Coordinates of N, CA, C and O and ligand atoms in Angstrom, one line a residue:
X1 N -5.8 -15.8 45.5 CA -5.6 -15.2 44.2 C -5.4 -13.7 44.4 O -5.8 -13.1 45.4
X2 N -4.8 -13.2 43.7 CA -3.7 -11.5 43.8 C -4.9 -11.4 43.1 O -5.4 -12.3 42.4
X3 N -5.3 -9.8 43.3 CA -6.1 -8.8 42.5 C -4.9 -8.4 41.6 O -3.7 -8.5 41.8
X4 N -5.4 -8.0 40.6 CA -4.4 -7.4 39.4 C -4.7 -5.9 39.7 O -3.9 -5.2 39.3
X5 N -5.9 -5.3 40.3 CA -6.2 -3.8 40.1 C -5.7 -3.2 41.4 O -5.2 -2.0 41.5
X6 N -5.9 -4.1 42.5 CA -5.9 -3.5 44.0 C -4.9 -4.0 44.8 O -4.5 -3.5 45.9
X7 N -4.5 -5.1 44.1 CA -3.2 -5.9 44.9 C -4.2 -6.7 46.4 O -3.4 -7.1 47.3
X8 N -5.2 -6.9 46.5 CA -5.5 -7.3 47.7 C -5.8 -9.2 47.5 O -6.4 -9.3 46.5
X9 N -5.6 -10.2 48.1 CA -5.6 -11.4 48.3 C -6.6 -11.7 48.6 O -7.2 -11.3 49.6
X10 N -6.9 -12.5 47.6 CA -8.3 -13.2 47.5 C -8.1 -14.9 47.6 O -7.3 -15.7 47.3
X11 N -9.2 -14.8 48.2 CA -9.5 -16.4 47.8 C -9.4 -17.2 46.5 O -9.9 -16.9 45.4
X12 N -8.5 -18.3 46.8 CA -8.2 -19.2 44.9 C -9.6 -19.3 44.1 O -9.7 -19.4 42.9
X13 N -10.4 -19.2 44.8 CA -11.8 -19.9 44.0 C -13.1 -18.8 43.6 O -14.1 -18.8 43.0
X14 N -12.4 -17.7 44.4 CA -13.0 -16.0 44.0 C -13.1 -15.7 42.4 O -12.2 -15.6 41.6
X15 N -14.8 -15.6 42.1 CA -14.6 -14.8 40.7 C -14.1 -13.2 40.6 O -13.4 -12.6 39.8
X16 N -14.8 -12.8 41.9 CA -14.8 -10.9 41.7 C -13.7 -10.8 43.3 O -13.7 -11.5 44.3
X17 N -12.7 -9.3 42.8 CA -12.3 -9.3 43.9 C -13.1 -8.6 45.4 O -13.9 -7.7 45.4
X18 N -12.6 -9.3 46.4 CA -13.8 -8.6 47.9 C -13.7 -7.5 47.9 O -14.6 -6.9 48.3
X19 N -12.5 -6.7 47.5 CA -12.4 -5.3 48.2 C -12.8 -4.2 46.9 O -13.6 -3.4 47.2
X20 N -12.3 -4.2 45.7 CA -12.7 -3.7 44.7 C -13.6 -4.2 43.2 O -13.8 -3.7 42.0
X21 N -14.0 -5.5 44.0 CA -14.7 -6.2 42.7 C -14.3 -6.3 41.4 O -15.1 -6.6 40.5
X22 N -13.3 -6.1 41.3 CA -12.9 -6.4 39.8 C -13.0 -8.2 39.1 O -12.6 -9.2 39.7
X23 N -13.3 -8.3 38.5 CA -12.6 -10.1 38.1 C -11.8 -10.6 38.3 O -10.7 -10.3 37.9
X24 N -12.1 -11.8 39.2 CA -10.5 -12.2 38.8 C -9.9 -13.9 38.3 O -8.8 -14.5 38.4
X25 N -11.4 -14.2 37.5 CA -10.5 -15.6 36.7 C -10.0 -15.0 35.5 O -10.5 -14.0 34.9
X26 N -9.1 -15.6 35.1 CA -8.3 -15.0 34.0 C -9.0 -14.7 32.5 O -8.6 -13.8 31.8
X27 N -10.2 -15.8 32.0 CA -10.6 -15.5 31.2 C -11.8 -14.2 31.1 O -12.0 -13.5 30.1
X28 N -12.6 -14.2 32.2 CA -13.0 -13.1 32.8 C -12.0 -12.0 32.7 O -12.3 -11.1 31.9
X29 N -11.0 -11.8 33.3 CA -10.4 -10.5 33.6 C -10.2 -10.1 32.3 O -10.5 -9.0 32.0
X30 N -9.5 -11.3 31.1 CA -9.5 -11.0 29.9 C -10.5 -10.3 28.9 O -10.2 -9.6 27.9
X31 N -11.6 -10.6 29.5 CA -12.9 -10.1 28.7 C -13.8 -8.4 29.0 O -14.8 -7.7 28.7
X32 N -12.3 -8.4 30.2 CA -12.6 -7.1 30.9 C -11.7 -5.8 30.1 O -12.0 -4.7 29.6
X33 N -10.1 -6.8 30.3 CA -9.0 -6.1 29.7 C -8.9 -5.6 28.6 O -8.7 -4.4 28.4
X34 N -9.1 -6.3 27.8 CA -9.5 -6.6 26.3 C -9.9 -5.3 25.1 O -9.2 -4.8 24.2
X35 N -11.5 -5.0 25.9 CA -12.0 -3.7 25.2 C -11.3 -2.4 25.2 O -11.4 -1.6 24.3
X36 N -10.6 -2.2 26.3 CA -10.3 -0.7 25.7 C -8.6 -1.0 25.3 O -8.1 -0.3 24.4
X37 N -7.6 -2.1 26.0 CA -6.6 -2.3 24.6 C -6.7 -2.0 22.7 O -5.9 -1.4 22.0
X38 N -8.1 -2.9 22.3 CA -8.5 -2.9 21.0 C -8.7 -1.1 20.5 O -8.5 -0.5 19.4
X39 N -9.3 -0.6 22.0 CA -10.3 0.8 21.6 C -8.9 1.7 21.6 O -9.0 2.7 21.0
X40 N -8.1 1.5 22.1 CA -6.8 2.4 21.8 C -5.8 2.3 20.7 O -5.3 3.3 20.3
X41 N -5.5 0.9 20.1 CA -5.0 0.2 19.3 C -5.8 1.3 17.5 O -5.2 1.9 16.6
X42 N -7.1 0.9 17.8 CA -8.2 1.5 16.9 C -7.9 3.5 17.1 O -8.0 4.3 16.2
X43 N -7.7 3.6 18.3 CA -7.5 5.3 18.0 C -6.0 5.8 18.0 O -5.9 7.0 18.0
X44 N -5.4 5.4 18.0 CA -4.2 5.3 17.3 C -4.0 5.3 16.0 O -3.3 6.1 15.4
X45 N -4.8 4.3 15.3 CA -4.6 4.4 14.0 C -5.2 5.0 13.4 O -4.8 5.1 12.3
X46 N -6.1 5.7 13.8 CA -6.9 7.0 13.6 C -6.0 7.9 13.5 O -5.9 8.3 12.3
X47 N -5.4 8.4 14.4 CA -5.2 9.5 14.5 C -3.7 9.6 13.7 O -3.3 10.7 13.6
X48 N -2.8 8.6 13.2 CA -2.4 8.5 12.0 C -2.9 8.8 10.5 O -2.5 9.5 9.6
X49 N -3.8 8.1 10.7 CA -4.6 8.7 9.4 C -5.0 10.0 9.4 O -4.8 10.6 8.4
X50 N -5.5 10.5 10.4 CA -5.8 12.0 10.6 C -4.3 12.6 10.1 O -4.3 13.1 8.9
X51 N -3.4 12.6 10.6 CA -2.1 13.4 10.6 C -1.5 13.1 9.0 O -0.8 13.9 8.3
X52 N -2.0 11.9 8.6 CA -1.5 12.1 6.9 C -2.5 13.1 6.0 O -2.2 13.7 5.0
X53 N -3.8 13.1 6.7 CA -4.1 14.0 5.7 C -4.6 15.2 6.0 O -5.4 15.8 5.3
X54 N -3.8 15.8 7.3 CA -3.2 17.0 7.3 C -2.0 17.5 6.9 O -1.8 18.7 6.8
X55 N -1.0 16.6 6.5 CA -0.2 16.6 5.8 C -0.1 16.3 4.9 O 0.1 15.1 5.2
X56 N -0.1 16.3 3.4 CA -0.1 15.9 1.8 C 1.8 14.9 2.0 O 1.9 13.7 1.7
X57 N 2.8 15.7 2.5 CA 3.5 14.8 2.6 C 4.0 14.1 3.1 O 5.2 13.8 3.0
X58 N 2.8 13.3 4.1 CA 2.6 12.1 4.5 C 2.3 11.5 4.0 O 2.5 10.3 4.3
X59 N 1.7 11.8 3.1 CA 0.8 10.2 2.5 C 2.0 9.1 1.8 O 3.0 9.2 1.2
X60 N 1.1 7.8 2.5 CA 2.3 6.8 2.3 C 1.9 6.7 0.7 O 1.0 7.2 0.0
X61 N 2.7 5.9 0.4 CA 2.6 5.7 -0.9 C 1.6 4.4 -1.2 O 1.4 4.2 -2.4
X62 N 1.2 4.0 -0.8 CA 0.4 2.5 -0.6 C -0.5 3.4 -0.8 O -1.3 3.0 -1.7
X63 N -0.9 4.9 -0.1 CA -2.4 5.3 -0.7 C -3.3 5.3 -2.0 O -4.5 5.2 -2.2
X64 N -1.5 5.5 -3.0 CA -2.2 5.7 -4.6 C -1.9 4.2 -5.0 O -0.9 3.9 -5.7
X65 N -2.5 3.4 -4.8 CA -1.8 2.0 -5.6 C -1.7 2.1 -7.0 O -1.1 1.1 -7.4
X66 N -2.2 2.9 -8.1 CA -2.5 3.3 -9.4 C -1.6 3.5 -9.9 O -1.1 2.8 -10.7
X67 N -1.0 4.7 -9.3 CA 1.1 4.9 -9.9 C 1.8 4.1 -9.6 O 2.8 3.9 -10.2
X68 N 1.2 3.1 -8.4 CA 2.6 2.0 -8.3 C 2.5 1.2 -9.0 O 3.5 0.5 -9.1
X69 N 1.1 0.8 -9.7 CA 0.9 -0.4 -10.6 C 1.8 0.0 -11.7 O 2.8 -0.6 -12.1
X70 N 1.2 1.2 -12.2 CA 1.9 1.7 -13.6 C 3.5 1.9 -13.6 O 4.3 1.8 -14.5
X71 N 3.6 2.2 -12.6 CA 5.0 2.6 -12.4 C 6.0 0.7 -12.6 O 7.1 0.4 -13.1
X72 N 5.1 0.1 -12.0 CA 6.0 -1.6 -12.2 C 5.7 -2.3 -13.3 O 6.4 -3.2 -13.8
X73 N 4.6 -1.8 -13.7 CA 4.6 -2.3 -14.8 C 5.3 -1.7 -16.0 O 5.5 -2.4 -17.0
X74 N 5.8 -0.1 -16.0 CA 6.5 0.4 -17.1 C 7.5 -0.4 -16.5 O 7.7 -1.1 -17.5
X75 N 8.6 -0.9 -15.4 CA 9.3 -1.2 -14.9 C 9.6 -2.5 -15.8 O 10.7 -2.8 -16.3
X76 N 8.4 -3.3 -15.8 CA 8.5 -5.1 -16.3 C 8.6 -4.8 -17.7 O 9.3 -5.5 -18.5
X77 N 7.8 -3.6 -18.2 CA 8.1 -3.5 -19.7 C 9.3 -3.5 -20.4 O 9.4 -3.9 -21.6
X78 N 10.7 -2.9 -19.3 CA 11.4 -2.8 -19.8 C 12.2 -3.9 -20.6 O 13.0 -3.7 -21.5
X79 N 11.8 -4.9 -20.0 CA 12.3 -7.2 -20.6 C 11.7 -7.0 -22.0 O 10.6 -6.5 -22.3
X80 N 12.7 -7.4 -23.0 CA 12.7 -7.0 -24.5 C 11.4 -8.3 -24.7 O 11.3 -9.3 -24.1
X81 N 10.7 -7.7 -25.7 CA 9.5 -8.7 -25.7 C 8.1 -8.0 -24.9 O 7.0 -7.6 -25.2
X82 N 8.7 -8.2 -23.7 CA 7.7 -7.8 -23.2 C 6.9 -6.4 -23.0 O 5.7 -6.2 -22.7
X83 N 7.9 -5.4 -23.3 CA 7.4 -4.5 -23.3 C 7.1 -4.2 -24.8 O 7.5 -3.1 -25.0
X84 N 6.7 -4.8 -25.8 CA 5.8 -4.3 -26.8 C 4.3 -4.4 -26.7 O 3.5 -3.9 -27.5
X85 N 3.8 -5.1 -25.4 CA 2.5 -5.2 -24.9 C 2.4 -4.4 -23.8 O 1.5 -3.5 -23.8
X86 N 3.6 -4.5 -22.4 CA 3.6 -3.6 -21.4 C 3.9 -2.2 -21.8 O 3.1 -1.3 -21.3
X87 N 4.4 -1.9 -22.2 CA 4.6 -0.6 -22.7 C 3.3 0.5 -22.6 O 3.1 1.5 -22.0
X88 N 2.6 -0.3 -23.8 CA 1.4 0.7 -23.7 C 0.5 0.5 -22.0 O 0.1 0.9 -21.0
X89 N 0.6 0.2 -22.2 CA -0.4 -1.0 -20.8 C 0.2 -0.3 -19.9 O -0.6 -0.1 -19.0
X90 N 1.2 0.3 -19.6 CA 2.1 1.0 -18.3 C 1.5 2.4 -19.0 O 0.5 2.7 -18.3
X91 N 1.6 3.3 -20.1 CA 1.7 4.3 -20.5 C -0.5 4.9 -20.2 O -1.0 5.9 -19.9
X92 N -0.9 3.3 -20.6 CA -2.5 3.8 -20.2 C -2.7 4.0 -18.8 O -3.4 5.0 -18.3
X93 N -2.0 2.9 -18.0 CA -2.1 2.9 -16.3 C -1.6 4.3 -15.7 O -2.2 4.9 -14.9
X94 N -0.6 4.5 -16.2 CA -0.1 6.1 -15.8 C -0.3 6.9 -16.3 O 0.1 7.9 -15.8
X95 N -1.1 6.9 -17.5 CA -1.9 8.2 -17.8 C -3.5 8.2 -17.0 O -4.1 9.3 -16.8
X96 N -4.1 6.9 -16.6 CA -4.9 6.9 -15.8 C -4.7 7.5 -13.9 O -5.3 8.0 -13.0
X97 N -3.8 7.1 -14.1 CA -3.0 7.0 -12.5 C -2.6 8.7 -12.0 O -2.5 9.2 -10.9
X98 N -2.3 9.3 -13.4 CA -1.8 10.6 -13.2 C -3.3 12.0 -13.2 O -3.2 13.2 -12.9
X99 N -4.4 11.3 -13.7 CA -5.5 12.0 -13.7 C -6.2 11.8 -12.0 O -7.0 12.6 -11.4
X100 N -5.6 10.2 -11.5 CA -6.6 10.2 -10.6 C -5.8 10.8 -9.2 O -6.1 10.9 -8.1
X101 N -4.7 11.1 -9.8 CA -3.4 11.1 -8.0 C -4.0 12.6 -7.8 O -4.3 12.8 -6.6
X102 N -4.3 13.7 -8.7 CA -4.8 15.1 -7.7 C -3.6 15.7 -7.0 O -2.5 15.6 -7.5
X103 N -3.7 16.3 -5.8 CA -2.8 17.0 -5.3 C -1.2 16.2 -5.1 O -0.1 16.7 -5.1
X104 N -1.7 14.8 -4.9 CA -0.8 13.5 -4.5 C 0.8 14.1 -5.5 O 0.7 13.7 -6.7
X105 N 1.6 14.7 -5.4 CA 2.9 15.1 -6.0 C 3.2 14.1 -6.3 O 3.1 14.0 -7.5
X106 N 3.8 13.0 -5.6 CA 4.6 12.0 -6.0 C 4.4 10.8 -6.5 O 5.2 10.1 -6.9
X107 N 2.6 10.5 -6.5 CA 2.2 9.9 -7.0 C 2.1 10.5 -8.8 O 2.3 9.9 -9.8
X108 N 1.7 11.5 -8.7 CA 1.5 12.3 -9.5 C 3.2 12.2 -10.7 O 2.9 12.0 -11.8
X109 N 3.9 12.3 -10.5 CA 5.4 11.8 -10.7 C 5.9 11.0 -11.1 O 6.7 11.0 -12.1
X110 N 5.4 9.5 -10.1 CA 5.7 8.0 -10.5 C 5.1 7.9 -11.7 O 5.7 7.5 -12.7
X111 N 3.4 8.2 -11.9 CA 2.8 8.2 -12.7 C 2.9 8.3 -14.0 O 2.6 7.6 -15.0
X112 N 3.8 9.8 -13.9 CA 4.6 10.3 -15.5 C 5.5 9.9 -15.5 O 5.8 10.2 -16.7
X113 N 6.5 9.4 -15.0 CA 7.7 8.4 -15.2 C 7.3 7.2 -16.0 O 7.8 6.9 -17.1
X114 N 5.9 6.4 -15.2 CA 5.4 5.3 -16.0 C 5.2 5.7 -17.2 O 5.5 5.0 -18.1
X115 N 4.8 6.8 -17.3 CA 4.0 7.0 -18.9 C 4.9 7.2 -19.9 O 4.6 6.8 -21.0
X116 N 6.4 8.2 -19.7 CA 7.4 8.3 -20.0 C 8.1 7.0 -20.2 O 8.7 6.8 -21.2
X117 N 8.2 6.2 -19.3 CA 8.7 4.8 -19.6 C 8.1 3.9 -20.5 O 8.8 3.0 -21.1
X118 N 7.1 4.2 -20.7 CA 5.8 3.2 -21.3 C 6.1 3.5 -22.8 O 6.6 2.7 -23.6
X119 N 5.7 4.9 -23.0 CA 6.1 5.5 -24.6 C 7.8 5.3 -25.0 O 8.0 4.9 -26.1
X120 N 8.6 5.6 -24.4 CA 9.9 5.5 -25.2 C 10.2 3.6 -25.2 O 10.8 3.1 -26.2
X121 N 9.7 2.8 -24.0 CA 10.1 1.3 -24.2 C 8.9 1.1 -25.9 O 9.4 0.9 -27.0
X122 N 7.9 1.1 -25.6 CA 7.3 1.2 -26.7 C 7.8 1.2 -28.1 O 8.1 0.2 -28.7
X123 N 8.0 2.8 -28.8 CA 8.6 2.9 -29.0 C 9.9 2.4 -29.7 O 10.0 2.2 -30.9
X124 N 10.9 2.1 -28.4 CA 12.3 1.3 -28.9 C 12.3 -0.1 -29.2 O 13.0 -0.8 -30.0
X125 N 11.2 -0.5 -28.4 CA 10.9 -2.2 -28.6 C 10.2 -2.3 -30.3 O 10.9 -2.7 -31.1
X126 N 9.0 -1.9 -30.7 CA 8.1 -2.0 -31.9 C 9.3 -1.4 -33.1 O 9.3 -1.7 -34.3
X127 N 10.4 -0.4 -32.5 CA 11.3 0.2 -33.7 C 11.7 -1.1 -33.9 O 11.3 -1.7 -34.9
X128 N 12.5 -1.7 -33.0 CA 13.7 -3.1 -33.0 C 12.5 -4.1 -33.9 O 13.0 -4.5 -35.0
X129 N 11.4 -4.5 -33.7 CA 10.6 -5.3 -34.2 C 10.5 -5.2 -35.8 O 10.3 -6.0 -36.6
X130 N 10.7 -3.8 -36.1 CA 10.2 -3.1 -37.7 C 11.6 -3.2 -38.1 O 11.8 -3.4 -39.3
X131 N 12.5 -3.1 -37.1 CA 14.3 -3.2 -38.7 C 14.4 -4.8 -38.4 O 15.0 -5.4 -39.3
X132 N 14.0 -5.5 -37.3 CA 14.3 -6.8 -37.8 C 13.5 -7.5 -39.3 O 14.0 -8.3 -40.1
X133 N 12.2 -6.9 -39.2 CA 11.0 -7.4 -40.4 C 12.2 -6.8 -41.3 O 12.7 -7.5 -42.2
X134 N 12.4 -5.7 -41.0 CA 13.0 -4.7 -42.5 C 14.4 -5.8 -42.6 O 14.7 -6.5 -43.6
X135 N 14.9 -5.7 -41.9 CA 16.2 -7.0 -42.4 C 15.8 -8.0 -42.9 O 16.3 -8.6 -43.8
X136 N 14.6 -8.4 -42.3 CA 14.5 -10.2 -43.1 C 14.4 -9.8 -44.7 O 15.1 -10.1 -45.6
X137 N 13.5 -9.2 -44.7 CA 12.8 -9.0 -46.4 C 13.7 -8.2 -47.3 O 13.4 -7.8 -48.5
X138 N 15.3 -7.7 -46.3 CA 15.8 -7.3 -47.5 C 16.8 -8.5 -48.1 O 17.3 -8.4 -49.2
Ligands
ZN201 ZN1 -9.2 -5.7 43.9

């Protein structure tokens, strides 16, 4: 059996290698390997996280999920019908979304787009609902 650390030739039936002891059946060596791949994998992503929030214009947008709800949901409001319910429902989420985003700019943004979307679908949808009433009964 080949050492993987030392390159020196071992015996097939060797657990540890003779010259530098390392492991060498594979699920062994696996359980060797293993920890510090995971332990680098883990500080890596750290240190992404670190760098978004030394930067504000990093932050992914997945951080605020609040503007993006509001923001799709003013979006779905826009389906006639549906936004005489979504409407408001986008306009509270993004008025909630816009209190909680903080320095977040672009969250901060999507947010009042929702809310701006929310109020004018509103709005245009409940108008359309009131001249149809007002046509029937005239
Ligand atoms: Zn070795």
């Amino acid at each position: 059996m080949h050492c993987p650390a030392c390159h020196t030739e071992n015996a097939v039936e060797a657990v540890a290698c003779s010259a530098c002891g390392r492991a060498l059946r594979s699920d062994a060596a696996e359980a060797v390997a293993a920890p510090p791949v995971a332990a680098s994998r883990r500080s890596s992503s750290r240190r992404r996280r670190n760098a978004n929030a030394d930067d504000p214009s990093a932050i992914n947008d997945s951080d605020n999920p609040a503007a993006w709800r509001a923001y799709r949901v003013s979006l779905w409001s826009l389906v006639p019908g549906l936004g005489l319910f979504l409407g408001p429902v986008a306009v509270l989420l993004g008025y909630r979304a816009m209190r909680s985003a903080g320095d977040d700019a672009s969250a901060r943004n999507r947010a009042k787009a929702a809310v701006l979307f929310g109020v004018l679908i509103t709005l245009t949808q409940w108008l359309g609902v009131a001249l149809m009433i007002y046509g029937w009964k005239k």
